[in-house]
Coordinates of C-alpha atoms and ligand atoms in Angstrom, one line a residue:
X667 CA -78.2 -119.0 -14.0
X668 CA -79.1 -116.6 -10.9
X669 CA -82.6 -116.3 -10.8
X670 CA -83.1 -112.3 -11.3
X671 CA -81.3 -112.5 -15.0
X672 CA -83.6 -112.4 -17.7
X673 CA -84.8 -115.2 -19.1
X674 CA -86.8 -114.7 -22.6
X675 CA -89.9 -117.6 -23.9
X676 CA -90.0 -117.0 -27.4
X677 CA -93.7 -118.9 -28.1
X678 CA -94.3 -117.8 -24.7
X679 CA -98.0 -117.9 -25.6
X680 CA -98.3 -121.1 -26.7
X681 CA -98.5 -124.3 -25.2
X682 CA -95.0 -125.2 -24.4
X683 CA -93.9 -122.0 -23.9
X684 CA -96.8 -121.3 -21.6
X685 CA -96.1 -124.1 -19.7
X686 CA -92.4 -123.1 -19.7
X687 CA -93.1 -119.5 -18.0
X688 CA -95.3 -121.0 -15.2
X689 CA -92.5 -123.5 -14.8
X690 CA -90.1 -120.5 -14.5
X691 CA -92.1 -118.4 -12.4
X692 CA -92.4 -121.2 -9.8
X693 CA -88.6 -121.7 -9.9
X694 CA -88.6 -118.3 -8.4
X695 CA -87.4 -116.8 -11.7
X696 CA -88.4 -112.9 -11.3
X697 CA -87.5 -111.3 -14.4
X698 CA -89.0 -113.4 -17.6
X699 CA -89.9 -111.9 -20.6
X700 CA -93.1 -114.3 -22.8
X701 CA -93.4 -113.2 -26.9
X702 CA -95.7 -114.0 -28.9
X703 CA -97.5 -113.0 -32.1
X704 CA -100.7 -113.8 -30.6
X705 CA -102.9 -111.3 -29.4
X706 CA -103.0 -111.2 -25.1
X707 CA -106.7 -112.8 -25.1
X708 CA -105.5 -116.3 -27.1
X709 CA -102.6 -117.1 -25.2
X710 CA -102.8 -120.6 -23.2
X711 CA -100.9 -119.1 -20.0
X712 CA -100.6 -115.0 -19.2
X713 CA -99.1 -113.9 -15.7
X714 CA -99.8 -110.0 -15.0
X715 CA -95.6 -110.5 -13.2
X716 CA -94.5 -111.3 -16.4
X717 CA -92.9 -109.1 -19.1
X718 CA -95.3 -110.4 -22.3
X719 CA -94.3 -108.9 -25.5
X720 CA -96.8 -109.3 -28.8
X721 CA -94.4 -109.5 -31.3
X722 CA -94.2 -111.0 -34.9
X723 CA -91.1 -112.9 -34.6
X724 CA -90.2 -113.0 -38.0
X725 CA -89.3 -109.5 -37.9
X726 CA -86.0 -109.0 -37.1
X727 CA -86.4 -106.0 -35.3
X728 CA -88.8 -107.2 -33.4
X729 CA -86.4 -110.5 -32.8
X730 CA -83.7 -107.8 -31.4
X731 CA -86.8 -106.1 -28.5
X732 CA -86.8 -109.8 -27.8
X733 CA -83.3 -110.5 -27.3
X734 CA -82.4 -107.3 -25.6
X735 CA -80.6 -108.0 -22.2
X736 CA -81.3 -111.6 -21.7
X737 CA -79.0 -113.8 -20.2
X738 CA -80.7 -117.3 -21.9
X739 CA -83.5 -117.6 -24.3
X740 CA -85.9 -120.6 -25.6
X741 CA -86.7 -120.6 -28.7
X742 CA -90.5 -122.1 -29.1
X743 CA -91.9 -120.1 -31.6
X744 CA -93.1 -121.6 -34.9
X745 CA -96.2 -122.2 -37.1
X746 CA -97.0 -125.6 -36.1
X747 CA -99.9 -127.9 -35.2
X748 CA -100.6 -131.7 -35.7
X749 CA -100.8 -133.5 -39.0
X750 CA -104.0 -132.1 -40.3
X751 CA -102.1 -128.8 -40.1
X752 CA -98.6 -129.3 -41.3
X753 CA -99.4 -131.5 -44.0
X754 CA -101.3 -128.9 -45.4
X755 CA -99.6 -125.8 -44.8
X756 CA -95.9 -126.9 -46.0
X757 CA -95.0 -123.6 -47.2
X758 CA -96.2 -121.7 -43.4
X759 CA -94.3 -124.1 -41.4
X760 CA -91.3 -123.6 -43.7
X761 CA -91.8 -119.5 -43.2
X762 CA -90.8 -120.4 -39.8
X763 CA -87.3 -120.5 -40.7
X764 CA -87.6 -116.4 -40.4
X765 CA -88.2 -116.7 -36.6
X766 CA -85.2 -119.1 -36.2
X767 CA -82.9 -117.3 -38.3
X768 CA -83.7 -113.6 -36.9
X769 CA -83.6 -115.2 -33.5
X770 CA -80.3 -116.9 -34.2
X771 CA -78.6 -113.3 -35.2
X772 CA -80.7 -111.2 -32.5
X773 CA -79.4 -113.7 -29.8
X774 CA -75.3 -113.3 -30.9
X775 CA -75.7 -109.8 -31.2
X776 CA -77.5 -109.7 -27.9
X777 CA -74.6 -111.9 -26.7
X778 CA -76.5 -113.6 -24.1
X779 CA -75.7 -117.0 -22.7
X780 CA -77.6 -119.9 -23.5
X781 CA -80.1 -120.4 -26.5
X782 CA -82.4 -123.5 -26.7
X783 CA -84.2 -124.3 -30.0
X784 CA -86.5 -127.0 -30.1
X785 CA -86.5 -129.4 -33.1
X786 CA -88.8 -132.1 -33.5
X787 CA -88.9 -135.8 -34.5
X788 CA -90.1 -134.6 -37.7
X789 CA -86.5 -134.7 -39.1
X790 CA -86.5 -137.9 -38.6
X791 CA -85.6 -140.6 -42.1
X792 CA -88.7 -141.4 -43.2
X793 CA -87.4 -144.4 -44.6
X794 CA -87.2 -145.5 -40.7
X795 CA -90.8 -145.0 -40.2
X796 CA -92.5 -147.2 -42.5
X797 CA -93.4 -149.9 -40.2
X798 CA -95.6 -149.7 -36.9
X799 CA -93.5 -152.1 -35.5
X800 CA -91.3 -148.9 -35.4
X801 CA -87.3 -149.3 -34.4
X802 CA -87.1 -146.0 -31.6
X803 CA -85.4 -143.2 -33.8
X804 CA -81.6 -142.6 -32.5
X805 CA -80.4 -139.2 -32.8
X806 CA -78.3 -140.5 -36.1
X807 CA -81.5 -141.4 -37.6
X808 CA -81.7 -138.1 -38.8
X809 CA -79.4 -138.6 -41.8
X810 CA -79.0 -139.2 -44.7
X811 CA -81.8 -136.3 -44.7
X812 CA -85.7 -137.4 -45.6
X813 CA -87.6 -135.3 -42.8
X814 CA -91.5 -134.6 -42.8
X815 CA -92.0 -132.2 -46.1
X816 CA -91.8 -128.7 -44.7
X817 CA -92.0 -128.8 -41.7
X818 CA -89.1 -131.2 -41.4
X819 CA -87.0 -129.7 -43.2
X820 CA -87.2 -126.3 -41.7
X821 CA -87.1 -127.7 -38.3
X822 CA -83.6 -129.8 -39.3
X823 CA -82.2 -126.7 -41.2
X824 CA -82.5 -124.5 -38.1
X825 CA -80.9 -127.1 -36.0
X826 CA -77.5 -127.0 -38.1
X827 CA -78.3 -122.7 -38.1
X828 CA -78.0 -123.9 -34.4
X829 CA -74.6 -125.8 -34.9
X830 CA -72.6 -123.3 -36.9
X831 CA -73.9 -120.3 -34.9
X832 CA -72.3 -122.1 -32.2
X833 CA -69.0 -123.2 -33.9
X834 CA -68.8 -119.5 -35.4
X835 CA -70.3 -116.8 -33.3
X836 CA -69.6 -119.3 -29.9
X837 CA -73.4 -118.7 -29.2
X838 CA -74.3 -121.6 -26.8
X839 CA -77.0 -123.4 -28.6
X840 CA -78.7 -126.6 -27.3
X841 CA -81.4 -128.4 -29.3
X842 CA -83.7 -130.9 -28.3
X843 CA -86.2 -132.9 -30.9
X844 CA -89.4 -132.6 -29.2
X845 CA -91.8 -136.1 -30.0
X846 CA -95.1 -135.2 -29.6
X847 CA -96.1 -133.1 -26.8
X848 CA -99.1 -133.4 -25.0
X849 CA -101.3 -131.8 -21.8
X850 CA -103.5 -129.6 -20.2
X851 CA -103.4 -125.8 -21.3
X852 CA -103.1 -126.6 -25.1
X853 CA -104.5 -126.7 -28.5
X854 CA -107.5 -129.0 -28.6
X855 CA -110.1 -127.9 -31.3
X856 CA -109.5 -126.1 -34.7
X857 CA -107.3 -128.1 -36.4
X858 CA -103.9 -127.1 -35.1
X859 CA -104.4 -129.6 -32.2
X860 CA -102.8 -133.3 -32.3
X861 CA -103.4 -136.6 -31.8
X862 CA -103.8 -136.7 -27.8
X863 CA -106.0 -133.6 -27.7
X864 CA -107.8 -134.4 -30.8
X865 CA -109.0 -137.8 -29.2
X866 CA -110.1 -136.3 -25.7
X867 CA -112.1 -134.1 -27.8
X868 CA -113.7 -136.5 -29.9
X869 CA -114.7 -138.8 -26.9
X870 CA -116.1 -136.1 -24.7
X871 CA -118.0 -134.6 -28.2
X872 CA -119.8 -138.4 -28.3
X873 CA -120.2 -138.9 -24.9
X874 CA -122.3 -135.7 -24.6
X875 CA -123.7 -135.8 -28.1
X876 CA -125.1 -139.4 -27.2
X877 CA -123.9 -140.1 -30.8
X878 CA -121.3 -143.1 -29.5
X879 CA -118.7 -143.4 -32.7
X880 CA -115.5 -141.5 -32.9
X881 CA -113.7 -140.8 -36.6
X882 CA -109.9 -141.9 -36.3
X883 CA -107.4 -140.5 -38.9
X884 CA -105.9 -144.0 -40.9
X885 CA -106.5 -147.1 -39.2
X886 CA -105.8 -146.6 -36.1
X887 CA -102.7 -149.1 -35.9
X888 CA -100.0 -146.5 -36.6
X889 CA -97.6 -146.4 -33.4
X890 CA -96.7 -143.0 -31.7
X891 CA -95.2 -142.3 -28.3
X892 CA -96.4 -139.1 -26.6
X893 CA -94.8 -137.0 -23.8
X894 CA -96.2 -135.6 -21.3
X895 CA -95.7 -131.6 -20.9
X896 CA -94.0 -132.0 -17.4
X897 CA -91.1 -134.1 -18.6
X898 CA -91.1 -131.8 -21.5
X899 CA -90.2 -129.2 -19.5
X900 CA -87.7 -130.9 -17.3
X901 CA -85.7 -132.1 -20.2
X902 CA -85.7 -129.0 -22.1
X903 CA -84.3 -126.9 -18.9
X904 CA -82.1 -129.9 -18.6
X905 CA -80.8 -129.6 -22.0
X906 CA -79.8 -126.1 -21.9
X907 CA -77.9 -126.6 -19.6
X908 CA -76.3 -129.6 -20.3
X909 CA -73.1 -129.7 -21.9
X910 CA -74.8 -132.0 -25.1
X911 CA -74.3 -130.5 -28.3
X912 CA -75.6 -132.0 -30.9
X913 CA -79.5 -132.4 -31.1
X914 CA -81.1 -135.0 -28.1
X915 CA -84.3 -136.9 -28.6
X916 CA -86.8 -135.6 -26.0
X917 CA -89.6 -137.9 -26.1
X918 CA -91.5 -140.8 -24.6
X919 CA -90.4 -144.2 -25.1
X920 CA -93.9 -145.7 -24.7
X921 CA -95.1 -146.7 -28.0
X922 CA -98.7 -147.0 -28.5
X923 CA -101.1 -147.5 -31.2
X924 CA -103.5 -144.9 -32.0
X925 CA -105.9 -147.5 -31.6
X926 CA -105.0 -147.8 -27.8
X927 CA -104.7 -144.2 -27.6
X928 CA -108.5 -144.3 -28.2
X929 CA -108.7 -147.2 -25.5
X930 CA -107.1 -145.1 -22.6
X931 CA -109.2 -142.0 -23.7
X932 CA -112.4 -144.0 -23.6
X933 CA -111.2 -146.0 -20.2
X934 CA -110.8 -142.1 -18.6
X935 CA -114.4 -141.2 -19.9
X936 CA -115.9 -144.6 -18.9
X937 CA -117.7 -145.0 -22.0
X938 CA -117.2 -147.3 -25.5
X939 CA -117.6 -145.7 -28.9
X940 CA -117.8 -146.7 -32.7
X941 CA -114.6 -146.5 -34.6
X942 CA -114.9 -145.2 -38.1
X943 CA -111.4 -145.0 -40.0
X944 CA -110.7 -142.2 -42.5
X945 CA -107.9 -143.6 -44.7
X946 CA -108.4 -140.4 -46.2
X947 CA -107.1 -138.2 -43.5
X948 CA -103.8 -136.9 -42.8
X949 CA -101.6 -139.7 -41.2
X950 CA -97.9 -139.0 -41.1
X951 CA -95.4 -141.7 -40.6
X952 CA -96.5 -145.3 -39.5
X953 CA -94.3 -145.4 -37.0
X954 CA -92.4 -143.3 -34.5
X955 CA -91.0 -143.7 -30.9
X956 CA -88.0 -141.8 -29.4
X957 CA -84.9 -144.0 -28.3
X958 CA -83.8 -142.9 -24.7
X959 CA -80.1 -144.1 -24.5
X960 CA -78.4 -141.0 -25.5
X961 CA -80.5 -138.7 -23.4
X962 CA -80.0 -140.9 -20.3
X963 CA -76.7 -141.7 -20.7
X964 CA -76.1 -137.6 -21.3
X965 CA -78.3 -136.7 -18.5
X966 CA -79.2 -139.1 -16.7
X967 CA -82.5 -139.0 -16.8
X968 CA -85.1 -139.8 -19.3
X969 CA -89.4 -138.9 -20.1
X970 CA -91.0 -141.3 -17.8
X971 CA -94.5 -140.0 -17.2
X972 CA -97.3 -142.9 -18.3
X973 CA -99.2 -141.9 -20.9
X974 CA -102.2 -143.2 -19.2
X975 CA -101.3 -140.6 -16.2
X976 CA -101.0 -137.7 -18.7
X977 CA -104.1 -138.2 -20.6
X978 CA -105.9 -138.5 -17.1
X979 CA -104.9 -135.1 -16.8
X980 CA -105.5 -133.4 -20.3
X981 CA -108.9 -135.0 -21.1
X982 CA -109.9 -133.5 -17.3
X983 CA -108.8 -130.2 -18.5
X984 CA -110.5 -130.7 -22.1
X985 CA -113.6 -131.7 -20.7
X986 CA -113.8 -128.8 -18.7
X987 CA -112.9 -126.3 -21.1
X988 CA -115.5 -128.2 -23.6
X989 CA -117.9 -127.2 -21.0
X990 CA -117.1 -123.9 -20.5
X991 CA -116.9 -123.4 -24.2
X992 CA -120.2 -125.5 -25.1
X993 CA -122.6 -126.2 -22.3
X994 CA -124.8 -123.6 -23.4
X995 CA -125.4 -125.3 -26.9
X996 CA -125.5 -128.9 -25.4
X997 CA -128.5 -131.0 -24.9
X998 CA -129.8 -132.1 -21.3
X999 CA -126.9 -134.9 -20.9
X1000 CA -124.2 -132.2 -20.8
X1001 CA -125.3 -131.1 -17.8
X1002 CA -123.3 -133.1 -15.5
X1003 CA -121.8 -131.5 -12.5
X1004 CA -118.3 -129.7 -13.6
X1005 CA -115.6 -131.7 -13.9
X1006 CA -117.7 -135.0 -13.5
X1007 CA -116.4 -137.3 -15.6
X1008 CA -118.7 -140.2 -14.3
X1009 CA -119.4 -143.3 -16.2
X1010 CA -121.8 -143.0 -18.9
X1011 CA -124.8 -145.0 -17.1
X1012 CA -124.0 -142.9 -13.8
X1013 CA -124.2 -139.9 -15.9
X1014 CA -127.6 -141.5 -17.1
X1015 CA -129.1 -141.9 -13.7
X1016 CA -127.5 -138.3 -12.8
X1017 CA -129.6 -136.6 -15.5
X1018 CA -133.0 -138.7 -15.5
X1019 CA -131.9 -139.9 -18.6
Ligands
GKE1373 N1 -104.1 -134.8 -35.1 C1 -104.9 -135.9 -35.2 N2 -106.3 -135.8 -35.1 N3 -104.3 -137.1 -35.5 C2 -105.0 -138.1 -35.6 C3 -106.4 -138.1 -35.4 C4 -107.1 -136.9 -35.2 O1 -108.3 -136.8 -35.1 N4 -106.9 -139.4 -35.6 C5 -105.8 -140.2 -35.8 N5 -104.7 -139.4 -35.8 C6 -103.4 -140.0 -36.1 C7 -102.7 -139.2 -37.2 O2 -103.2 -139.6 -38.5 C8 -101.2 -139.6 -37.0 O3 -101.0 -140.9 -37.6 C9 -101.2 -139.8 -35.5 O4 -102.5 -139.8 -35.0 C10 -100.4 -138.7 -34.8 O5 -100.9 -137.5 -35.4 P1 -100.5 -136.1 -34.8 O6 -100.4 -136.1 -33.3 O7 -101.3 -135.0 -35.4 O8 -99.0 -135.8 -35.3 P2 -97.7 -136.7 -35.6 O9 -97.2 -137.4 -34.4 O10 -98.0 -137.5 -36.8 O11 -96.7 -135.5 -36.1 C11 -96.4 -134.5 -35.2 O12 -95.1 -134.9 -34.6 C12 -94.6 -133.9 -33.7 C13 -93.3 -134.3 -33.2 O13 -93.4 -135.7 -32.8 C14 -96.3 -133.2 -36.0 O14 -97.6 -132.9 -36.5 C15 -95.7 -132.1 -35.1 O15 -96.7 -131.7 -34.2 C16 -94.5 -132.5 -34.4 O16 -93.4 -132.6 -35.3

């Protein structure tokens, strides 16, 4: 791919996608176009030397002003968010199908080059989730068909949209299933946001309310394995360009519990809190980790970032947006110096407390 053809970021500003652009633009890509339906002001990532479209993707029309003269496009757009969104918006996430389908016939009539849609663990039986002590998902897992309700389903239905649009039209489709994406520049408040950002945000909240518990969604011993946004984007170039077709896991192969997700979140912010366990709260599967063979034995090369590493990085970023965001409404202990994320007595002694 010469690095003056145009290069489209459907989701563009979104978290991902945002990611994606930078990624591009300091690949030396010059000519990327970034879509989204949000407005300019709410996107994660905006670069002035970037082509950024608002567009509602689920217009086809608009799909086609998308589509228009690229040479590959990645498809990241979708109405999406953690648990406590999907599980309660099953009919918006399945609305998604729109985007995927008008960007399916917008890219073979465009005839560009290479389309990447990404998928997510989601499709995954949930029949082979029921335990923590969770067997990593293969690729195969994926049938006989029992994905996460709506979402799931949308996101497996697009990925065989993906298939015969290939076999058919001989529109070079790759598909990776994303597993839980996490970092800096992302969703971290409002609902939408998932486990990783939700925790940073939750520690930092008690750490400068001085009210030391946290409220954890289940109990706490249901196993996940999180990726990091820089392998993300590695694999997902990767992918496209790869000669894999059928869908590859892209995901972490570190499974942790969500109970020491909390302990490396609390470890970065120096502090210990009170868990409280909502067995109320939206929860998912009870376990889910990616298995790696097929993607390394395909590629190469495999998500190895340490999740301790990662969440280094994204609670610094949270805290500091938290700041930004907050510091005006926050009590004397907030005022630590920016970006300090000293120990809790340090912080103390900083403040006269
Ligand atoms: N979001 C969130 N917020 N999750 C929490 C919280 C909290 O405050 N406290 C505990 N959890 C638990 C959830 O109950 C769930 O068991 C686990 O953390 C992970 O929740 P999540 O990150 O929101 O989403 P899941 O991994 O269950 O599912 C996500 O998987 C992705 C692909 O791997 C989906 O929501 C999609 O974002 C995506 O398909």
């Amino acid at each position: 791919m010469s690095k003056d053809q145009l290069v489209v970021v459907a989701g563009g500003g979104g978290f991902i996608g945002g990611h994606l652009v930078a990624d591009l633009r300091r690949q030396g890509f010059t000519r990327i176009r970034s879509v989204d339906i949000k407005p300019f002001d709410e996107w994660y990532q905006c670069f002035d030397d970037v082509e950024n479209l608002q567009l509602d993707l689920m217009d086809q029309d608009n799909c086609h002003t998308a589509c228009k003269g690229a040479g590959e496009v990645y498809q990241l757009a979708a109405d999406m968010g953690g648990m406590g969104f999907i599980e309660t918006h099953k009919a918006e996430c399945m609305l998604s199908v729109l985007i995927n389908t008008h960007m399916l016939v917008a890219a073979r009539d465009a005839g560009i080059g290479k389309y990447f849609y990404s998928s997510s663990a989601c499709v995954y039986n949930a029949d082979k989730q029921t335990s923590e002590d969770v067997v990593a998902l293969k690729e195969a897992d994926a049938y006989p068909a029992q994905p996460e309700d709506g979402y799931g389903w949308e996101k497996l239905f697009s990925e065989r949209m993906c298939r015969h649009f290939r076999e058919d039209f001989k529109l070079h489709t790759r598909v990776a299933r994303y597993h839980n994406v996490y970092g800096p520049h992302g969703t971290w408040e409002g609902g939408r946001e998932k486990a990783p950002a939700a925790m940073c945000r939750k520690v930092i909240e008690a750490k400068l309310s001085g009210d030391h518990a946290i409220e954890i969604w289940g109990d706490g011993k249901q196993t996940r394995s999180f990726m990091y946004i820089d392998d993300c984007l590695k694999g997902t170039q990767m992918i496209l360009h790869s000669d894999c077709l059928e869908p590859l896991n892209l995901g972490s192969n570190e499974l942790v519990t969500i109970n020491q997700l909390v302990d490396i979140v609390e470890d970065i912010a120096g502090i210990k809190l009170d868990r409280k366990y909502n067995l109320d709260a939206p929860k998912g599967v009870n376990g889910r980790n990616s298995d790696n063979d097929l993607i390394q034995e395909r590629l190469g090369w495999a998500p190895s970032i340490r999740l301790r590493d990662g969440m280094e990085k994204t609670y610094n970023w949270i805290y500091d947006e938290y700041m930004k965001k907050y510091k005006g409404k926050l009590g004397p202990r907030a005022a630590a110096p920016k970006g300090a994320h000293v120990r809790d007595k340090e912080l103390s002694v900083e403040l006269g407390g």
